[in-house]
Short mmCIF file of C-alpha atoms and ligand atoms in Angstrom, two decimals:
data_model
loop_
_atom_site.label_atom_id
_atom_site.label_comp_id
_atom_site.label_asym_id
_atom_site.label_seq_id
_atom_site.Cartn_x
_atom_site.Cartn_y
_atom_site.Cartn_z
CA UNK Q 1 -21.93 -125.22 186.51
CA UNK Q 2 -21.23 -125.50 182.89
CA UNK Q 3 -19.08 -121.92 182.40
CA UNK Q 4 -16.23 -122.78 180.27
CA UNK Q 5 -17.21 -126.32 179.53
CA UNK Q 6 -16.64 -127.41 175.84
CA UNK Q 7 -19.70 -129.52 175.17
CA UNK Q 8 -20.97 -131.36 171.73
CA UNK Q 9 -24.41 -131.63 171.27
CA UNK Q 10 -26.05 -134.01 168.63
CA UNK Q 11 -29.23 -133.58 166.78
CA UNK Q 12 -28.46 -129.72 167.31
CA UNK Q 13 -30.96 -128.68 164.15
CA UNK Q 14 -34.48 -129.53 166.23
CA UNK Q 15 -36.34 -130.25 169.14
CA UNK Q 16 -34.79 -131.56 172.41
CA UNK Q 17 -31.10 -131.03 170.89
CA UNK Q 18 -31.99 -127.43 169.69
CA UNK Q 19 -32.97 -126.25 172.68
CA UNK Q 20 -30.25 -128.21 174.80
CA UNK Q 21 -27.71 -126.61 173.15
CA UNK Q 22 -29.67 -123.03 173.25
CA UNK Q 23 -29.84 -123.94 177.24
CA UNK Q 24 -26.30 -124.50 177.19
CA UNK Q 25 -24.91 -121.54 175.72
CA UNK Q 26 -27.09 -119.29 177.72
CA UNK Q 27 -25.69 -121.28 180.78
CA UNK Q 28 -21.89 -120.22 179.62
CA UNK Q 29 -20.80 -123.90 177.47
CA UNK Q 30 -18.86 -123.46 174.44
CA UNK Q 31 -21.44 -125.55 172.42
CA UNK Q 32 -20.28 -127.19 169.53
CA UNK Q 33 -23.92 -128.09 167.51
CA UNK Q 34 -23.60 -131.11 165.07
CA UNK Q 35 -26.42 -132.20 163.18
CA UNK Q 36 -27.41 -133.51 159.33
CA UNK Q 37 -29.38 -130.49 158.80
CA UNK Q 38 -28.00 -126.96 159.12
CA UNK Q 39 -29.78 -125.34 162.39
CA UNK Q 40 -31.00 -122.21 161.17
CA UNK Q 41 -29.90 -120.40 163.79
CA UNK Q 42 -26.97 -122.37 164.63
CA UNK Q 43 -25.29 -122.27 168.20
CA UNK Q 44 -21.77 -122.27 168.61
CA UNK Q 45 -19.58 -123.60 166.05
CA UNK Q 46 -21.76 -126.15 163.75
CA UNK Q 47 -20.48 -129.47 162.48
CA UNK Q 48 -22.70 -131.17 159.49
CA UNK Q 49 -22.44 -134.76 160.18
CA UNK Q 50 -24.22 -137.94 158.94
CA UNK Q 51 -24.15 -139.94 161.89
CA UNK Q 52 -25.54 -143.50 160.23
CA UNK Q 53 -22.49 -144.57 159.14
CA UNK Q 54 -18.95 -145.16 160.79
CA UNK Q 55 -17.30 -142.74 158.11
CA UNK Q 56 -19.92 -140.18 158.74
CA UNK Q 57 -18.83 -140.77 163.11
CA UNK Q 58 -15.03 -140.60 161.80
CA UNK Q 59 -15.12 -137.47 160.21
CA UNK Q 60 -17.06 -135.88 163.00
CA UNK Q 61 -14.35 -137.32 165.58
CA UNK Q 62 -11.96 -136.22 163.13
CA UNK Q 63 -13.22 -132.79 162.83
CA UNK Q 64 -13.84 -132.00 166.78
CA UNK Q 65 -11.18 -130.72 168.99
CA UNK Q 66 -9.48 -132.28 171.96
CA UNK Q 67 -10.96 -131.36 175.55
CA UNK Q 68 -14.38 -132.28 174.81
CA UNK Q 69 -16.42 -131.67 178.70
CA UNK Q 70 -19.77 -132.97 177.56
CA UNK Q 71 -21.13 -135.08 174.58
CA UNK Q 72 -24.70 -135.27 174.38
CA UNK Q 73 -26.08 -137.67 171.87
CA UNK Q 74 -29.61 -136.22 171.42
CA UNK Q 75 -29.75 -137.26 167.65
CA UNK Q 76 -32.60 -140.01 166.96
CA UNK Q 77 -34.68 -141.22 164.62
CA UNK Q 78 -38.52 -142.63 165.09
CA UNK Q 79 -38.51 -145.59 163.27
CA UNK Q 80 -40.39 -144.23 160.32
CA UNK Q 81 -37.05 -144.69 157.91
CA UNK Q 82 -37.08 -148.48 158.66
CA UNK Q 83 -34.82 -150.86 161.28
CA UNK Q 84 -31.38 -150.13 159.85
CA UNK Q 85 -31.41 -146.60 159.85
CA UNK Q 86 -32.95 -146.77 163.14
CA UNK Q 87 -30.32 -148.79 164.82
CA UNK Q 88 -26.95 -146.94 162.99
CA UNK Q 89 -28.39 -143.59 164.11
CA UNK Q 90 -30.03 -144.35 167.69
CA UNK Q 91 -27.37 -147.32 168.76
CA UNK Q 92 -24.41 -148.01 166.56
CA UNK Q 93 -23.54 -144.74 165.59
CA UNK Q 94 -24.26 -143.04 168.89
CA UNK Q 95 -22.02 -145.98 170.46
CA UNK Q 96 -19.48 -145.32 168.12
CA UNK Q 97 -19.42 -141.85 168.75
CA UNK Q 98 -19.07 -142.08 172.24
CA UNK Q 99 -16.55 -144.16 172.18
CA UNK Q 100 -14.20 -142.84 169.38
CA UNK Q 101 -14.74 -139.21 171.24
CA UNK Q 102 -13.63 -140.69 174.78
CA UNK Q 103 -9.74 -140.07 173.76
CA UNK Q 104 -10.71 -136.56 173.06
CA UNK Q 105 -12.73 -135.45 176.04
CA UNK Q 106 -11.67 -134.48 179.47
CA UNK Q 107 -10.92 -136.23 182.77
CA UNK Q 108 -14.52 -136.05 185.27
CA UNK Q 109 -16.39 -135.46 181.35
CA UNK Q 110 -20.49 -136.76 180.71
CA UNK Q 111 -21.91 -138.35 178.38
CA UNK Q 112 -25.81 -138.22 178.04
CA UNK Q 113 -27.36 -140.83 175.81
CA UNK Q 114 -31.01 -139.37 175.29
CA UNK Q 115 -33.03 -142.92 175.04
CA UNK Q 116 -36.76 -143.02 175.67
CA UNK Q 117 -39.75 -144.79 177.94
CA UNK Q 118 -39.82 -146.80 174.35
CA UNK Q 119 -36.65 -148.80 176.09
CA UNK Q 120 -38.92 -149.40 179.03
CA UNK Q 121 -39.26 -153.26 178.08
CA UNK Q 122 -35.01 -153.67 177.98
CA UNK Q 123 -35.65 -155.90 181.11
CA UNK Q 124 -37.97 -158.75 180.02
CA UNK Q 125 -35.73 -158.39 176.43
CA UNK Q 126 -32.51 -158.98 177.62
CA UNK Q 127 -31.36 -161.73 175.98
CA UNK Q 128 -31.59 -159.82 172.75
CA UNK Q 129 -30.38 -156.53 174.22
CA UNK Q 130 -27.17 -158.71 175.32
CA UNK Q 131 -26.73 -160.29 172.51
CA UNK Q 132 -26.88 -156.97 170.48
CA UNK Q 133 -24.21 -154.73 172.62
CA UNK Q 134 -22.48 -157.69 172.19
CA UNK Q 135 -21.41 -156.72 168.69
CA UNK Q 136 -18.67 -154.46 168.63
CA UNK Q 137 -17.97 -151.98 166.35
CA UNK Q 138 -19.96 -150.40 163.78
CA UNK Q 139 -21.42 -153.62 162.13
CA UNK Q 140 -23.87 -153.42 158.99
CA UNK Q 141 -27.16 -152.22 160.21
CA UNK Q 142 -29.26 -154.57 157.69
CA UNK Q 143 -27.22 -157.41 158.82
CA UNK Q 144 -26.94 -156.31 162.39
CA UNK Q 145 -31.09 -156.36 162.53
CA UNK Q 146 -31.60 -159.39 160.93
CA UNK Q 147 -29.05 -161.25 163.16
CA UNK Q 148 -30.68 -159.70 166.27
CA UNK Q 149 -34.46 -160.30 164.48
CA UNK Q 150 -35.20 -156.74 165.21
CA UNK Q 151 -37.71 -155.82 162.39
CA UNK Q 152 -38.88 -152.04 161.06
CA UNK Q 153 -41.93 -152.77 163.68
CA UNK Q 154 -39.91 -152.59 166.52
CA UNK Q 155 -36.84 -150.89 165.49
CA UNK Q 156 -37.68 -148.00 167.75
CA UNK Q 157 -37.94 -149.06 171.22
CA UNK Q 158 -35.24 -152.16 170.28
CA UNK Q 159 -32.81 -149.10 169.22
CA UNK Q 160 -33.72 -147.38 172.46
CA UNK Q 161 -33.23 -150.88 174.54
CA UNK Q 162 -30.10 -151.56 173.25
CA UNK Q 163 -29.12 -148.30 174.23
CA UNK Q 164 -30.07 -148.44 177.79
CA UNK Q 165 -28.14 -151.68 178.36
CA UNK Q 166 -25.32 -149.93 176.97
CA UNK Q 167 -25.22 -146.83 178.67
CA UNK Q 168 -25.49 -149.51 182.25
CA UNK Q 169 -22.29 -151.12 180.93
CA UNK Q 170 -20.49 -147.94 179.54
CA UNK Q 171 -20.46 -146.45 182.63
CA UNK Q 172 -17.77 -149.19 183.57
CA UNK Q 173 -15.55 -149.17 180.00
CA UNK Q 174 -12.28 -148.66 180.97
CA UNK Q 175 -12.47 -145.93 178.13
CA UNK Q 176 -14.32 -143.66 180.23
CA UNK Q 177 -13.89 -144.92 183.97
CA UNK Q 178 -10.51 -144.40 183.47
CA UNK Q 179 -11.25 -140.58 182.97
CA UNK Q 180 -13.68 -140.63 185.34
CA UNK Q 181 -16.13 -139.97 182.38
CA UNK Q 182 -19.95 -140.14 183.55
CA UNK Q 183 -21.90 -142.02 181.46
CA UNK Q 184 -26.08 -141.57 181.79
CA UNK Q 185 -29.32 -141.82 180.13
CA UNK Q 186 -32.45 -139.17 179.85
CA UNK Q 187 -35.87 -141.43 179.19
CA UNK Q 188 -38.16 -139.03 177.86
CA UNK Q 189 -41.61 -139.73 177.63
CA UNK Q 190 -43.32 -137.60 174.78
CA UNK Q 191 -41.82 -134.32 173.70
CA UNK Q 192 -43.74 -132.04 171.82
CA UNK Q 193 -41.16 -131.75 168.77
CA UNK Q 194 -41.42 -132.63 164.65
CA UNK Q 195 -40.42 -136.21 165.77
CA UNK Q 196 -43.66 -136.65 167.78
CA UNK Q 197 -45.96 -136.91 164.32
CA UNK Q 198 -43.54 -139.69 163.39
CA UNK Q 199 -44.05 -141.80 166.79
CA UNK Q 200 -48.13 -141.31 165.95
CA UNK Q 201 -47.72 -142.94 162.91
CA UNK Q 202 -45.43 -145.89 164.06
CA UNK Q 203 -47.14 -146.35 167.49
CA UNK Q 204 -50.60 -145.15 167.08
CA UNK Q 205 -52.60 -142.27 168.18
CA UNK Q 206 -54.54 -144.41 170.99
CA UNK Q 207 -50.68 -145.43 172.56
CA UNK Q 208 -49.58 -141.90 172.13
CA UNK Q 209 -52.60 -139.70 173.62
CA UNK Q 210 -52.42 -142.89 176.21
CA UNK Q 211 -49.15 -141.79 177.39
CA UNK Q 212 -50.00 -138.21 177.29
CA UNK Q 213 -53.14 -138.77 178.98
CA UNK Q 214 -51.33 -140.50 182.03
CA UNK Q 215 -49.67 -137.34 183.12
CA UNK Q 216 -51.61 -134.29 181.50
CA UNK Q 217 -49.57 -133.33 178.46
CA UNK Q 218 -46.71 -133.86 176.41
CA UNK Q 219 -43.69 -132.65 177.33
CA UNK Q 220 -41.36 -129.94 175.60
CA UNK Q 221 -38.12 -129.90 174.72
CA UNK Q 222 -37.77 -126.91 177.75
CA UNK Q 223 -38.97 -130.05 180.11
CA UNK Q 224 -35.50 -131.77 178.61
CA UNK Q 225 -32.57 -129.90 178.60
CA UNK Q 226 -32.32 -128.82 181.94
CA UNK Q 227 -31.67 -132.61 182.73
CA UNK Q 228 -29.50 -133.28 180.10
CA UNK Q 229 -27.28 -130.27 181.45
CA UNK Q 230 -27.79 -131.10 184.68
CA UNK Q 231 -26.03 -134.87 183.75
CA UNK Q 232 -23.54 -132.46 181.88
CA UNK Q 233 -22.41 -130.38 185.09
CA UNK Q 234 -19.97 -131.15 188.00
CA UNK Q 235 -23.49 -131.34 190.15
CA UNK Q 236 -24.10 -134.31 188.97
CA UNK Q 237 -20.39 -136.02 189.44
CA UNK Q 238 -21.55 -138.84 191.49
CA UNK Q 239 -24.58 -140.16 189.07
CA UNK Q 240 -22.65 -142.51 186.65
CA UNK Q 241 -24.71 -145.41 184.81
CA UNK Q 242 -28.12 -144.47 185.20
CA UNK Q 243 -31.03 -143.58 183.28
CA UNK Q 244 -33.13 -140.73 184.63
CA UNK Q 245 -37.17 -140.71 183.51
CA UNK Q 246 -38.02 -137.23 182.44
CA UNK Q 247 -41.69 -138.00 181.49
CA UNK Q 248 -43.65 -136.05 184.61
CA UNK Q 249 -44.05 -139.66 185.69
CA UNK Q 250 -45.11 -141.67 183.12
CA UNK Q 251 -42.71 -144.49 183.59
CA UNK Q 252 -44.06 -144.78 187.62
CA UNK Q 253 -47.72 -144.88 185.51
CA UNK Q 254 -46.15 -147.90 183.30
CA UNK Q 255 -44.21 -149.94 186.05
CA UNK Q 256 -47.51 -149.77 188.46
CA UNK Q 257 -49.77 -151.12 185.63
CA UNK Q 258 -46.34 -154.11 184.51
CA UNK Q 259 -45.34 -154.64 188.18
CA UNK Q 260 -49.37 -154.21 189.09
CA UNK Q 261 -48.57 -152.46 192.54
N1 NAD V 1 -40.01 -136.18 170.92
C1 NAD V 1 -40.33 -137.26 171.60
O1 NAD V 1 -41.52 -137.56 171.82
C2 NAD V 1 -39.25 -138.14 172.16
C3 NAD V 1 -39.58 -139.04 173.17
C4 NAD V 1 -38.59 -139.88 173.68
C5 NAD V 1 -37.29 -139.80 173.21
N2 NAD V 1 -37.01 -138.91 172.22
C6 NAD V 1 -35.63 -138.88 171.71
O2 NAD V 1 -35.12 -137.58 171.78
C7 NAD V 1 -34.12 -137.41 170.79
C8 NAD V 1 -34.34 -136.11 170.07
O3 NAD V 1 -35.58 -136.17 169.40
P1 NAD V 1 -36.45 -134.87 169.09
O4 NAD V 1 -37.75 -135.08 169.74
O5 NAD V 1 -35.68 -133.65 169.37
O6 NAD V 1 -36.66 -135.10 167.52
P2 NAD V 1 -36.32 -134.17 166.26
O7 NAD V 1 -36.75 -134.94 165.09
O8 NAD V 1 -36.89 -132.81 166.50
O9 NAD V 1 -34.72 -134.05 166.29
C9 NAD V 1 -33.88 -135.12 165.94
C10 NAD V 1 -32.63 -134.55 165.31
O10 NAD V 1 -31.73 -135.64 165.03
C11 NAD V 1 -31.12 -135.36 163.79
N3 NAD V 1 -30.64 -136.58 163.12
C12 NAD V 1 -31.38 -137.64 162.72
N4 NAD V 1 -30.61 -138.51 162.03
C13 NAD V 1 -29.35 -138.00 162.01
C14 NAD V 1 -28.13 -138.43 161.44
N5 NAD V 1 -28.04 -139.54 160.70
N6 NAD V 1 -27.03 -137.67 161.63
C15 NAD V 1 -27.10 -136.52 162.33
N7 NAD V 1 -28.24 -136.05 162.88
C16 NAD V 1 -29.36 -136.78 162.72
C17 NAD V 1 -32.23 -134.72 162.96
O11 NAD V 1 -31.73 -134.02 161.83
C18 NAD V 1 -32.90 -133.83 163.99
O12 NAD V 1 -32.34 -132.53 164.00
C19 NAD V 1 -34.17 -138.65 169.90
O13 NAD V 1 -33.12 -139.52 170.24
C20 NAD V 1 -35.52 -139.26 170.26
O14 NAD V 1 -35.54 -140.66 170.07
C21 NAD V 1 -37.94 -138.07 171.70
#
């Protein structure tokens, strides 16, 4: 289901967007890897790009070709770098991406925004999450954060918040429904990849090994992909504006303990 599809994966150099582009090219895509870092065994063509700022998204727009199939924003960042990094890589320059791209990709395309169970609490946070995707454009992160009061502390699970209420509302831009361009989110729980250390040491051990402990082990970046190609592929042309746990049921663990059912 994805011969012959021209796909762009993000955060190509490691983890859950190294192996989703792997997946992908063994499954016939024409992958096109972008990342900060150089994979070191790159697949496809490779695009260095710094996607923080909006000249960093521009030139990557810029550089890509027309007919895009699939864009897969698996790029992300834990936190550890502080709240505006954190936001202009997991929202704002994701967003902008997806957006700036949508002229270049194909009618019945996919985008996948890989969020997280970290964006669990986007319900009882709303107001902020509104608020936030409110903003349009690629406003200064710093500024952006403080007018939102999203602080280093929370800058992870806020990034990954704002991004689910966005991927709900992208899924009716005219940009993409126009094009009949899916839009849909993958909530992993943890992955076993070099970003895990990084969530220990902004969560905690006891939150972490609590999570892991609540379905048997972490997951892998194998336990990943196949969704996000899945979302990518004409099998999944009816699922448009959701977000799809893919945490061997960790958020059912969470919402039974919040909804206490
Ligand atoms: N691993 C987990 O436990 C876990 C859990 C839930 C969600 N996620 C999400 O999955 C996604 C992938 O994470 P991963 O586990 O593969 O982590 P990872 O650290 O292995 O990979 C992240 C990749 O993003 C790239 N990146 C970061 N900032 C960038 C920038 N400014 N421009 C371009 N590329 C940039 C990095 O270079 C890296 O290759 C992230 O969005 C993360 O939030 C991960």
């Amino acid at each position: 289901m994805l011969i012959g599809k021209t796909m762009v994966v993000t955060g190509a150099a490691s983890g859950i967007g190294k192996r989703t582009a792997e997946l992908a090219h063994s499954m016939g895509a024409n992958v096109i890897s972008v990342d900060r870092n150089t994979p070191d065994t790159p697949v496809g063509d490779f695009i260095a790009a710094d996607l923080s700022t909006p000249q960093g998204v521009q030139e990557l727009i810029d550089a890509l070709p027309d007919g895009i199939d699939a864009l897969a924003n698996v790029a992300g960042l834990s936190g550890t770098t502080g709240v505006a990094l954190t936001l202009a890589v997991n929202f704002l320059g994701l967003r902008a991406l997806s957006l700036g791209l949508a002229p270049k990709m194909n009618q019945l395309g996919s985008v996948i925004n890989v969020a997280s169970i970290a964006g669990f609490g986007w319900r009882p946070n709303l107001a902020r999450a509104k608020a936030a995707v409110g903003v349009l454009g690629f406003p200064d992160p710093a500024a952006f954060a403080a007018d939102h009061g999203v602080t280093d502390e929370i800058a992870y699970p806020t990034s990954k918040e704002f991004l689910l209420l966005w991927t709900y509302q992208a899924a009716h831009h005219s940009l993409f429904k126009d094009k009949n361009i899916r839009v849909n989110a993958v909530s992993p729980g943890p992955v076993e990849t070099p970003i895990l250390k990084q969530f220990r040491s902004v969560l905690g051990d006891e939150r972490v090994d609590s999570d892991i402990d609540r379905v048997g082990r972490a997951g892998t970046a194998n336990d990943i992909a196949p969704t996000i190609l899945f979302l990518a592929s004409d099998g999944a042309r009816w699922i448009n504006g959701t977000n799809i746990a893919c945490d061997g049921g960790l958020e059912a663990s969470v919402m039974a303990e919040a909804m206490d059912f």
